[in-house]
XYZ file of C-alpha atoms in Angstrom:
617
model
C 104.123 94.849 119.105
C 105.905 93.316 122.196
C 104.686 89.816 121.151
C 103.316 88.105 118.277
C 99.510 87.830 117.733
C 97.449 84.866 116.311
C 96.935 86.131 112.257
C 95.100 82.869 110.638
C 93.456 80.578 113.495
C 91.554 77.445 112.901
C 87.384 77.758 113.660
C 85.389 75.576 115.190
C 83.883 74.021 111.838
C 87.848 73.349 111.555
C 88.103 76.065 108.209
C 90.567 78.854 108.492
C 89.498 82.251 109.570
C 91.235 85.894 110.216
C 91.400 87.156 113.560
C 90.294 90.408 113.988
C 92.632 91.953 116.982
C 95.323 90.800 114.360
C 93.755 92.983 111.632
C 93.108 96.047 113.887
C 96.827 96.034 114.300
C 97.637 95.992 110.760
C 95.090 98.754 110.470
C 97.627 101.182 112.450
C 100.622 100.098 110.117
C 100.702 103.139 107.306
C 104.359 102.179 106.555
C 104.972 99.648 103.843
C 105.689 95.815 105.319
C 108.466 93.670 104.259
C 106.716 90.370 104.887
C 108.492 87.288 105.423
C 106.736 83.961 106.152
C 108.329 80.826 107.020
C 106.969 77.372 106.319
C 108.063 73.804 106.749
C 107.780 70.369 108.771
C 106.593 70.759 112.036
C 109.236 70.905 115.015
C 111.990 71.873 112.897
C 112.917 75.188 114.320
C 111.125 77.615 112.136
C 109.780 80.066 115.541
C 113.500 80.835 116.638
C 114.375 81.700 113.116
C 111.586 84.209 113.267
C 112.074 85.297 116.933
C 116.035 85.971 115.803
C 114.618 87.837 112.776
C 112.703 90.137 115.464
C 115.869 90.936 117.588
C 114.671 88.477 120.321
C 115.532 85.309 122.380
C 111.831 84.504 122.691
C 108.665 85.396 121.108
C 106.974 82.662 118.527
C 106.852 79.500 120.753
C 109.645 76.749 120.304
C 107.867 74.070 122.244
C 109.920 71.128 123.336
C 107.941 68.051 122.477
C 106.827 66.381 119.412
C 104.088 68.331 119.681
C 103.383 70.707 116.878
C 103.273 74.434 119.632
C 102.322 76.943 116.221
C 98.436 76.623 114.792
C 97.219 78.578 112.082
C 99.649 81.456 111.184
C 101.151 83.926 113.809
C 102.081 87.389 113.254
C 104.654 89.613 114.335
C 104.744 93.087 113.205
C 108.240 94.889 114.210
C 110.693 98.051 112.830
C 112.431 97.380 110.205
C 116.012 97.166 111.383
C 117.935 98.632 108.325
C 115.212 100.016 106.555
C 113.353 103.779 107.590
C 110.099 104.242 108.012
C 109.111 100.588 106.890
C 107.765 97.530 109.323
C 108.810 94.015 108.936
C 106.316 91.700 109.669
C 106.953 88.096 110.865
C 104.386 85.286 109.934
C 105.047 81.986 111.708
C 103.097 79.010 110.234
C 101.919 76.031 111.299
C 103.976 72.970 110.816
C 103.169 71.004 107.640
C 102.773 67.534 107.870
C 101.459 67.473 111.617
C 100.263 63.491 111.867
C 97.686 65.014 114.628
C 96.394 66.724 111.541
C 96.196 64.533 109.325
C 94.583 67.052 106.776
C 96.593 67.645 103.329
C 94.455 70.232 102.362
C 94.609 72.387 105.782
C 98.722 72.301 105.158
C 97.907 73.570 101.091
C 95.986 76.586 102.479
C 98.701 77.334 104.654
C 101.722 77.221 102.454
C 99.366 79.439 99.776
C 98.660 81.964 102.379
C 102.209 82.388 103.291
C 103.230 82.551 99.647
C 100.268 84.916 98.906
C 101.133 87.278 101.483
C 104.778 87.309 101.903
C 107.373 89.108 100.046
C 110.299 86.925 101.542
C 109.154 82.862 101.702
C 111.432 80.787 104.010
C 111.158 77.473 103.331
C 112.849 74.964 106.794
C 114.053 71.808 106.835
C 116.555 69.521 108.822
C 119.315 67.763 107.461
C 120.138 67.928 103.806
C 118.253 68.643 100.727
C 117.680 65.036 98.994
C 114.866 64.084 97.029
C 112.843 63.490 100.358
C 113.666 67.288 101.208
C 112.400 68.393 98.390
C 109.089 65.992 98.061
C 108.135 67.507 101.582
C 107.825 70.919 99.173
C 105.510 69.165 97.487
C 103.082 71.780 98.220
C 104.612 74.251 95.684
C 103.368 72.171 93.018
C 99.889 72.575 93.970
C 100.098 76.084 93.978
C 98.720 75.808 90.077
C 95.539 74.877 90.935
C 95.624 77.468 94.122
C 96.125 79.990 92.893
C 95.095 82.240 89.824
C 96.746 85.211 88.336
C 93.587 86.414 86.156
C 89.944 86.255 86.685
C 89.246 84.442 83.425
C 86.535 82.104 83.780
C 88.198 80.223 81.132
C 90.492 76.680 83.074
C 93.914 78.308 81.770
C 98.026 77.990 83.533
C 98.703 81.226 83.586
C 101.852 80.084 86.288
C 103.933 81.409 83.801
C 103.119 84.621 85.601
C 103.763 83.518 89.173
C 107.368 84.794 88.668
C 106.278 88.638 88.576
C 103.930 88.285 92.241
C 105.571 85.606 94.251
C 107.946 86.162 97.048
C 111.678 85.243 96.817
C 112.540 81.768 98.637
C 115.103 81.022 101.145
C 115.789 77.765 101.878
C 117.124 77.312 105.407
C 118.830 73.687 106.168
C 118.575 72.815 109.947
C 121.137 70.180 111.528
C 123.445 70.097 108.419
C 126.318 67.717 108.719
C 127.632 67.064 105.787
C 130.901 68.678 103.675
C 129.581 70.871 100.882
C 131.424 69.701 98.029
C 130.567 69.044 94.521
C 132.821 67.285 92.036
C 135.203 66.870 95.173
C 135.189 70.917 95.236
C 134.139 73.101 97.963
C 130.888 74.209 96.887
C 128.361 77.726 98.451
C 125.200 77.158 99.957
C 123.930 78.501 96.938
C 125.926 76.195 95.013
C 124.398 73.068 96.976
C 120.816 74.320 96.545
C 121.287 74.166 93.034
C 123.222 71.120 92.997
C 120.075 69.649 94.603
C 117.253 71.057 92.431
C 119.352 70.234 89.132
C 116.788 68.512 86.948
C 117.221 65.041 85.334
C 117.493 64.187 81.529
C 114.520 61.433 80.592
C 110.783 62.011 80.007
C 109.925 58.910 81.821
C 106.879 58.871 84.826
C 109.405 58.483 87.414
C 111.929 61.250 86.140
C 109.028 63.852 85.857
C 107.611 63.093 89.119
C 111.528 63.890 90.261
C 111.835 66.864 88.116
C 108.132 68.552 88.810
C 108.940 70.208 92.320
C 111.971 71.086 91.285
C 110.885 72.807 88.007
C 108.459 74.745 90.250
C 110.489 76.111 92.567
C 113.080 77.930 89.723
C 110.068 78.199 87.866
C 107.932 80.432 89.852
C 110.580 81.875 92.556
C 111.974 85.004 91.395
C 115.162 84.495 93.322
C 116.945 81.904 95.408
C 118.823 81.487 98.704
C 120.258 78.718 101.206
C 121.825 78.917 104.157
C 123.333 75.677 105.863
C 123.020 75.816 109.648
C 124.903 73.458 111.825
C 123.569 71.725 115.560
C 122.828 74.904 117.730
C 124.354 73.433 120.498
C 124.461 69.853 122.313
C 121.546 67.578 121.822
C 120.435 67.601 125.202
C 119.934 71.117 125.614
C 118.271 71.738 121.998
C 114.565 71.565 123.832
C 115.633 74.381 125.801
C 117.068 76.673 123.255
C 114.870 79.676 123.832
C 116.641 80.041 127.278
C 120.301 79.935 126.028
C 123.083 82.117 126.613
C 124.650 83.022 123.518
C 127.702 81.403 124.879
C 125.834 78.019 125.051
C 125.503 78.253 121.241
C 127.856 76.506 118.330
C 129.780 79.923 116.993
C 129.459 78.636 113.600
C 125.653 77.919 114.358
C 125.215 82.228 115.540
C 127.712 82.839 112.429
C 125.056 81.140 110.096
C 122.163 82.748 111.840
C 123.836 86.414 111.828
C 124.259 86.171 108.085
C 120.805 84.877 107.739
C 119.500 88.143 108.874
C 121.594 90.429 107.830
C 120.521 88.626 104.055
C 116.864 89.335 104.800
C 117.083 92.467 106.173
C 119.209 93.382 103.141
C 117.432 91.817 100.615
C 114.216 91.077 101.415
C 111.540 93.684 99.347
C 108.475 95.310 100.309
C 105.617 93.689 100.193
C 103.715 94.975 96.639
C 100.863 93.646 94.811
C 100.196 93.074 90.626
C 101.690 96.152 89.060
C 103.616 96.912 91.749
C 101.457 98.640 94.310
C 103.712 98.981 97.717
C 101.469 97.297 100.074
C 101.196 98.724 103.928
C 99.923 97.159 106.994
C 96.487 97.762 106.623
C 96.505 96.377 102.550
C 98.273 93.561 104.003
C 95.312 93.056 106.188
C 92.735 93.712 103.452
C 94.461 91.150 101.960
C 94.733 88.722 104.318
C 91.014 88.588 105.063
C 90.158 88.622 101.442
C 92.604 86.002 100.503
C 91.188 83.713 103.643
C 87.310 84.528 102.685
C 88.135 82.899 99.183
C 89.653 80.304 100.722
C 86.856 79.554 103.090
C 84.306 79.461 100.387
C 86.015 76.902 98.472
C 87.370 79.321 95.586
C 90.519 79.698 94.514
C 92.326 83.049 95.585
C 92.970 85.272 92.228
C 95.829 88.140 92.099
C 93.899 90.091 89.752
C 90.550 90.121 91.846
C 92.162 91.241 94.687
C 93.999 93.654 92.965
C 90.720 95.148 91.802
C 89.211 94.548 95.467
C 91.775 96.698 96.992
C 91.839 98.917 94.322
C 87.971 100.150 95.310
C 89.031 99.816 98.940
C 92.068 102.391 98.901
C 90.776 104.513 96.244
C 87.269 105.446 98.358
C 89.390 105.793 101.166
C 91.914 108.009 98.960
C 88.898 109.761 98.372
C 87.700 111.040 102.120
C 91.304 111.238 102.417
C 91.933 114.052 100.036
C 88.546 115.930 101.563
C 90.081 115.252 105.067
C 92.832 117.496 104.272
C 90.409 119.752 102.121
C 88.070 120.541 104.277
C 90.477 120.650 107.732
C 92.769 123.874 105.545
C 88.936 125.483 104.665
C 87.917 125.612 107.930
C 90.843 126.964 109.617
C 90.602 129.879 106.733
C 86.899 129.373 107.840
C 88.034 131.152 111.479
C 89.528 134.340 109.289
C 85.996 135.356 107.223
C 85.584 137.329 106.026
C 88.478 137.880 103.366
C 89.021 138.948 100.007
C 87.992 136.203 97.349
C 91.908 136.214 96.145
C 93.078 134.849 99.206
C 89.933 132.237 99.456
C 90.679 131.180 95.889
C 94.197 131.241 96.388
C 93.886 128.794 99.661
C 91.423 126.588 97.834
C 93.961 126.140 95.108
C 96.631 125.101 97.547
C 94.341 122.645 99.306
C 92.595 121.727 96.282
C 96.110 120.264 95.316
C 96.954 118.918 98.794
C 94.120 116.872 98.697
C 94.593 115.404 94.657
C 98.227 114.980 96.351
C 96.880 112.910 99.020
C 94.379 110.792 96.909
C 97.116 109.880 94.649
C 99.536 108.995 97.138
C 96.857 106.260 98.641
C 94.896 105.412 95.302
C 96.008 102.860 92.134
C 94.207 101.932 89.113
C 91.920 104.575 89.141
C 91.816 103.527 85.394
C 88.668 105.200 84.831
C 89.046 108.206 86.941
C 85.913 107.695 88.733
C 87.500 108.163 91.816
C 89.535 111.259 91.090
C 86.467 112.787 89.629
C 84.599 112.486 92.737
C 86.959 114.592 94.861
C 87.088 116.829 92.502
C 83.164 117.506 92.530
C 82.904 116.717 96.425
C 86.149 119.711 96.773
C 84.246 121.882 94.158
C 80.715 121.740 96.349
C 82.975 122.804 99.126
C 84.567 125.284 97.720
C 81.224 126.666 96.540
C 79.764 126.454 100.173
C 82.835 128.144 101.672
C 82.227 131.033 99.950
C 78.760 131.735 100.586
C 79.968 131.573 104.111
C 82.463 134.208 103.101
C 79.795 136.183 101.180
C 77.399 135.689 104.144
C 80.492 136.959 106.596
C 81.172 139.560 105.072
C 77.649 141.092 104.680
C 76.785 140.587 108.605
C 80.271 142.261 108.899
C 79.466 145.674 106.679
C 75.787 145.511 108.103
C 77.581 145.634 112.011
C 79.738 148.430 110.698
C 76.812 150.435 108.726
C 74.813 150.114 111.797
C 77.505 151.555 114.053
C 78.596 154.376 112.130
C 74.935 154.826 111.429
C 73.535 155.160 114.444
C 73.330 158.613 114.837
C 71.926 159.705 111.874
C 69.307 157.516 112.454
C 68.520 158.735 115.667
C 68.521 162.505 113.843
C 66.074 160.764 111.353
C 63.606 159.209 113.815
C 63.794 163.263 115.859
C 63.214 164.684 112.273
C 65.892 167.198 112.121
C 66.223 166.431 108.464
C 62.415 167.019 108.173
C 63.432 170.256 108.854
C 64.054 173.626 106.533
C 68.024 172.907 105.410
C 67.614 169.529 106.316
C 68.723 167.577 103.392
C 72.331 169.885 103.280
C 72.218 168.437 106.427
C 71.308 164.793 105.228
C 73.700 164.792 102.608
C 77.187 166.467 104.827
C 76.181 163.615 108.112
C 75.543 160.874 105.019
C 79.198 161.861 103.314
C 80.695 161.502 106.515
C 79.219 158.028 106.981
C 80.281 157.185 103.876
C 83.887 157.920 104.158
C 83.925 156.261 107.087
C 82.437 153.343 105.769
C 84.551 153.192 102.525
C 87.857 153.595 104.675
C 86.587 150.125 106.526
C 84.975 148.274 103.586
C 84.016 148.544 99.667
C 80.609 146.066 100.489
C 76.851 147.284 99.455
C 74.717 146.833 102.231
C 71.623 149.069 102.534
C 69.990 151.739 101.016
C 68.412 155.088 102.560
C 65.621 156.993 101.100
C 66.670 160.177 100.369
C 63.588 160.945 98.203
C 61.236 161.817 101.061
C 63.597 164.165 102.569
C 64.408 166.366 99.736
C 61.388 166.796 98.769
C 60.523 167.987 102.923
C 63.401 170.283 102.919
C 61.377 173.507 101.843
C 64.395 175.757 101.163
C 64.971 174.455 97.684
C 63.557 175.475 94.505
C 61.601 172.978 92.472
C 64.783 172.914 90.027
C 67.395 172.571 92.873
C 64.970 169.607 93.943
C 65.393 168.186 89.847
C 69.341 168.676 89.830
C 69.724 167.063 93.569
C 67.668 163.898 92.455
C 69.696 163.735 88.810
C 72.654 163.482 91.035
C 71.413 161.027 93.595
C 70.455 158.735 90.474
C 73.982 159.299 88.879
C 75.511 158.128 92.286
C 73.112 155.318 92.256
C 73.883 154.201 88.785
C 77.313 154.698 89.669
C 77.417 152.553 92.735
C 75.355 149.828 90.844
C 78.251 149.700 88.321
C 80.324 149.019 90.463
C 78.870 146.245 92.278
C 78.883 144.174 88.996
C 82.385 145.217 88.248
C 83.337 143.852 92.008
C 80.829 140.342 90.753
C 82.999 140.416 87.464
C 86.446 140.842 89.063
C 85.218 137.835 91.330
C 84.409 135.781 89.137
C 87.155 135.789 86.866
C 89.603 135.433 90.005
C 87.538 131.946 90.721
C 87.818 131.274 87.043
C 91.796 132.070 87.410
C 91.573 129.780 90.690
C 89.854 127.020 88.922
C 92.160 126.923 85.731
C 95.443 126.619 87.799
C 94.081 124.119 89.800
C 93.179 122.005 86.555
C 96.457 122.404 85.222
C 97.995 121.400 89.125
C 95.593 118.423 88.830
C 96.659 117.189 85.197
C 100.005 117.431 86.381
C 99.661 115.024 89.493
C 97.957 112.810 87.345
C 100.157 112.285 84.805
C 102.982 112.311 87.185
C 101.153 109.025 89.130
C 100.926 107.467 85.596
C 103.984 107.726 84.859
C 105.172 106.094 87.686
C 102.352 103.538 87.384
C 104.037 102.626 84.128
C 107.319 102.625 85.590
C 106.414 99.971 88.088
C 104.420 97.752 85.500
C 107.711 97.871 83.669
C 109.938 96.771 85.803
C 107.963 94.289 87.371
C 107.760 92.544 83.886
C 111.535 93.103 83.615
C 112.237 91.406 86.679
C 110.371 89.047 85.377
C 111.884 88.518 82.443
C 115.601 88.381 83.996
C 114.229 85.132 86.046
C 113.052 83.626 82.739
C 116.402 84.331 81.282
C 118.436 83.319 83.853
C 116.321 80.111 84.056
C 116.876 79.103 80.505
C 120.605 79.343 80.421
C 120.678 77.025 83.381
C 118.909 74.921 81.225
C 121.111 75.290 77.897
C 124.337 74.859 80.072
C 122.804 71.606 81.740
C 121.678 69.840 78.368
C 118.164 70.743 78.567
C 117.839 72.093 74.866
C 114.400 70.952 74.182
C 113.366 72.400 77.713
C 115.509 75.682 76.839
C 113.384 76.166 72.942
C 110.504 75.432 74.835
C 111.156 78.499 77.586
C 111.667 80.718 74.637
C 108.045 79.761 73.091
C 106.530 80.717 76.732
C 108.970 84.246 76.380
C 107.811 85.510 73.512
C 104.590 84.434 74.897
C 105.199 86.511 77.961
C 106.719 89.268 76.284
C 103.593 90.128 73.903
C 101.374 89.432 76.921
C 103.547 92.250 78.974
C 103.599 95.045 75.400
C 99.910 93.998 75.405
C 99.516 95.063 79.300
C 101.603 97.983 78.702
C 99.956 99.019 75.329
C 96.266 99.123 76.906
C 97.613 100.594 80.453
C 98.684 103.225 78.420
C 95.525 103.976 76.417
C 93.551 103.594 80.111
C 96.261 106.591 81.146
C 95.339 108.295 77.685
C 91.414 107.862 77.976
C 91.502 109.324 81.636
C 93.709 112.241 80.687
C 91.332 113.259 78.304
C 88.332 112.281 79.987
C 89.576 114.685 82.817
C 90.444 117.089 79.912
C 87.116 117.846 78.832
C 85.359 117.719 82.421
C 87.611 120.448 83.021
C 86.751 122.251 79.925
C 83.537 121.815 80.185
C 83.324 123.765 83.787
C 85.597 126.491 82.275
C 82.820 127.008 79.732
C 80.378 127.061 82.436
C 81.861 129.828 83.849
C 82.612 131.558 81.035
C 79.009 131.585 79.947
C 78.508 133.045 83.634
C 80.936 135.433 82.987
C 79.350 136.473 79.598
C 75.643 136.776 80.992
C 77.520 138.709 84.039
C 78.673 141.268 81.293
C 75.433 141.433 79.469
C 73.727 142.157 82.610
C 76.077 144.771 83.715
C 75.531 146.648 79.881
C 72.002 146.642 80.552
C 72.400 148.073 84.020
C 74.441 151.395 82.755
C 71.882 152.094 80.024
C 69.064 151.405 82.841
C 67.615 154.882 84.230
C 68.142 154.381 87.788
C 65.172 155.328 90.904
C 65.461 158.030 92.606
C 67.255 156.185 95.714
C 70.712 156.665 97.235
C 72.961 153.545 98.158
C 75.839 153.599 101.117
C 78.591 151.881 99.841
């Protein structure tokens, strides 16, 4: 994108809705997104941030009045400087607190959106952070009763989970003039944020009203940053900053900013949604839409129902996916036929795996395999149709040849030569010609001749030369019939082969993608966790002891809620396995029963008394 793009704009009912050319863009983006959002007052700077963020001087409009110049939320979708084959994407908000607006709730949607879809939150403010600085965040303590974890109908805080899904939060301080010193000490940014959102000892009204934001903010924010950015440049140029020279700007002020994006860059994740799924540009776009739908009906956005949402989105689309690549390998094969079932099978079975490779690659919580199960039917029915076309191939093929090579015995068939007094000597040295000729080329059945007639014209032989010539045409026709139902047996146990190696191929992708599943379940909880932890021994070293016993209640809590998680993730994993277990067994002894009624068949055949017919082979 060589500009930003209008994400979240305002209707004319005055609700919030999703712009579509905004989605078809995300709709391109395959790569995972690191998504960083920033959010604050109005006119306090936030577009430049982003515009520096994108490598440029202009972009996301500044505006030079009191004006609020950003509605709704803006998007910018860019490469990610440091990291490959990844996009960062830029979302601009609208100022909070706009007195044009005058609408609380409009600024409450906003800051939830940006939290809901970012994976780096920048929160911007001007001058220091005091209690008023912080109070303007009051929107972070709403965020309770915006937003849900789990779809339980039941009115439960499950917040203590926000920790594991929300983005981390940079605090960027605009027009900071003061000394950062603590105690008389010099004193990090970092230091001074948490200077500023140290809590107060008391459990009166007033302290807890003091203490809430600040609770919420270490509470729910997995990490935390500041950076303290001096006056850009001389007051009377700051409306025209967009248009500055670098040399125009404070040094320290381009010092600040440089190390401001060199920390997001760094540091900032991809984007990823409950149990870790790496979101791309077109989930982020699912997401956005669902997320604002919610929102517009007066419901409250829930992690866990989007998860599940997304989860039916990019698994039917992992689904035509995996066929995609199926079915594009099967029909350049298709341009070969016909070919020996061996190489078929053996290209099925390396698409047949391409294609569970692709649909697991794309798909998550497939916990009930439904998903998987269907490409493996829909790649099955394929496979089956592919080669009939194979079988149907190479019949028109043998029939070409037979006719070819045949041609001139017909012609000596429709004159009658064969009619003829030595005739069927004749017959029989032309017809072993054919034959070798035909073998050499192919080992297909096509046609039969009647040989019958002939013999019995030719009136050279004796009646018991006649009975000894038709004993041998029926042993070659027994013969020949044999081996057609060896060729159907050989066949079908090289599909059989096919099918088993692709099972095990399958199992093997599957439990690979669950293991990894499980990997990223457990170390989202374990990032979790390591906030928790960290949080309580700022409260034991601050005085906060009753705060501190009462973390470790809500720990163990959390910990028995994440074994639980892990405990029946792992018996969904177990139940699939074995679901797809016995579907695969169960198609096995299909085939095997094929195979058996193949061999019963073929018994009956040799101990058959074969007609009196001769078949080219």
């Amino acid at each position: 994108m060589d500009k930003p793009v209008c994400l979240i704009d305002t209707a004319s009912d005055g609700k919030l809705c999703v712009q579509g050319s905004a989605l078809q863009v995300l709709e391109q983006i395959q790569q995972p997104v690191v998504v960083v959002a920033v959010v604050g007052l109005y006119r306090t700077g936030k577009s430049y941030l982003m515009n520096r963020l994108a490598g440029k001087q202009t972009g996301f409009a500044l505006g030079s009045t009191i004006e609020s110049k950003t509605k709704g939320i803006w998007m910018w979708c860019v490469p990610h400087p440091t990291k490959a084959e990844t996009t960062l994407v830029l979302l601009d908000t609208e100022g909070l607190g706009d007195v044009d607006k005058g609408d609380s709730k409009h600024d409450t949607n906003i800051f939830c959106l940006a939290v809901l879809l970012s994976s780096t939150l920048v929160f911007n403010s001007q001058g220091m952070i005091d209690n008023r600085a912080v109070e303007e965040l009051q929107y972070v303590t709403e965020l309770t009763e915006c937003i849900k974890v789990k779809s339980s109908d039941e009115d439960v805080d499950d917040s203590n989970e926000f920790v594991k899904f929300f983005p981390s939060f940079i605090w960027a301080v605009r027009d900071f003039t003061l000394e950062r010193k603590i105690d008389g000490k010099d004193a990090t940014e970092n230091d001074y944020l948490e200077f500023a959102l140290k809590l107060k000892h008391g459990t009166s009204k007033k302290v807890m009203e003091y203490n809430l934001p600040r609770e919420c903010i270490q509470k729910f924010f997995p990490s935390r940053t500041c950076f303290t950015f001096p006056f850009p440049t001389a007051p009377e140029n700051v409306s025209r900053l967009e248009r500055l020279d670098p040399a125009d700007l404070s040094t320290e002020f381009l010092e600040v900013t440089g190390r401001f994006c060199k920390f997001v860059f760094d540091k900032s994740d991809v984007k990823k949604l409950k149990d870790g799924y790496t979101v791309t540009g077109r989930v982020l776009g699912h997401l956005a839409k669902m997320y604002m739908d919610t929102i517009s009906s007066g419901a409250v956005p829930c992690l866990e129902n989007a998860v599940i949402a997304m989860a039916m989105i990019e698994n039917q689309a992992a689904v035509k996916e995996g066929l995609e690549v199926y079915q594009s390998g099967m029909e350049k094969l298709k341009n070969s036929f016909p070919l020996e079932l061996k190489v078929v099978s053996s290209e099925h079975q390396r698409l047949s795996s391409m294609a569970t490779q692709t649909f697991m690659t794309r798909s998550f919580r497939d916990t009930d395999g439904k998903h998987l199960k269907s490409l493996e039917e829909k790649v099955n029915e394929l496979f089956d149709g592919y080669l009939c076309q194979n079988e149907h191939a190479s019949k028109k093929r043998c029939e070409d040849l037979l006719s070819s090579l045949s041609a001139t015995m017909t012609e000596k068939l429709k004159e009658g030569v064969y009619a003829q007094s030595g005739g069927y000597d004749l017959f029989c040295k032309d017809l072993e010609d054919i034959v070798k000729k035909y073998n050499s080329q192919t080992n297909k059945e096509v046609k039969s001749v009647d040989s019958k007639a002939i013999l019995q014209a030719d009136k050279k032989l004796t009646e018991k030369e006649k009975k000894i010539k038709e004993e041998t045409e029926k042993a070659i026709l027994l013969e020949q019939e044999i081996k057609a139902k060896e060729e159907e047996q050989r066949q079908l146990l090289e599909k059989i082969e096919a099918e088993r190696q692709s099972n095990e191929e399958r199992m093997r992708q599957m439990k690979e993608k669950m293991d990894e599943e499980m990997r990223l379940q457990r170390e989202e909880a374990n990032r979790a966790m390591d906030s928790k932890l960290r949080e309580q021994a700022a409260l034991l070293e601050k005085g906060f002891q009753e705060k501190a016993e009462r973390m470790s209640q809500e720990m163990e809590v959390f910990k028995r809620q994440n074994a639980e998680a892990e405990s029946n993730r792992a018996r969904e994993f177990a139940e699939l396995l074995e679901n797809s277990s016995k579907r695969q067994e169960e198609s096995m002894a299909m085939m095997m029963q094929q195979h058996r009624e193949q061999m019963k068949a073929l018994q009956q055949q040799m101990s058959a008394r074969p007609s009196g017919r001769c078949c080219i082979m």
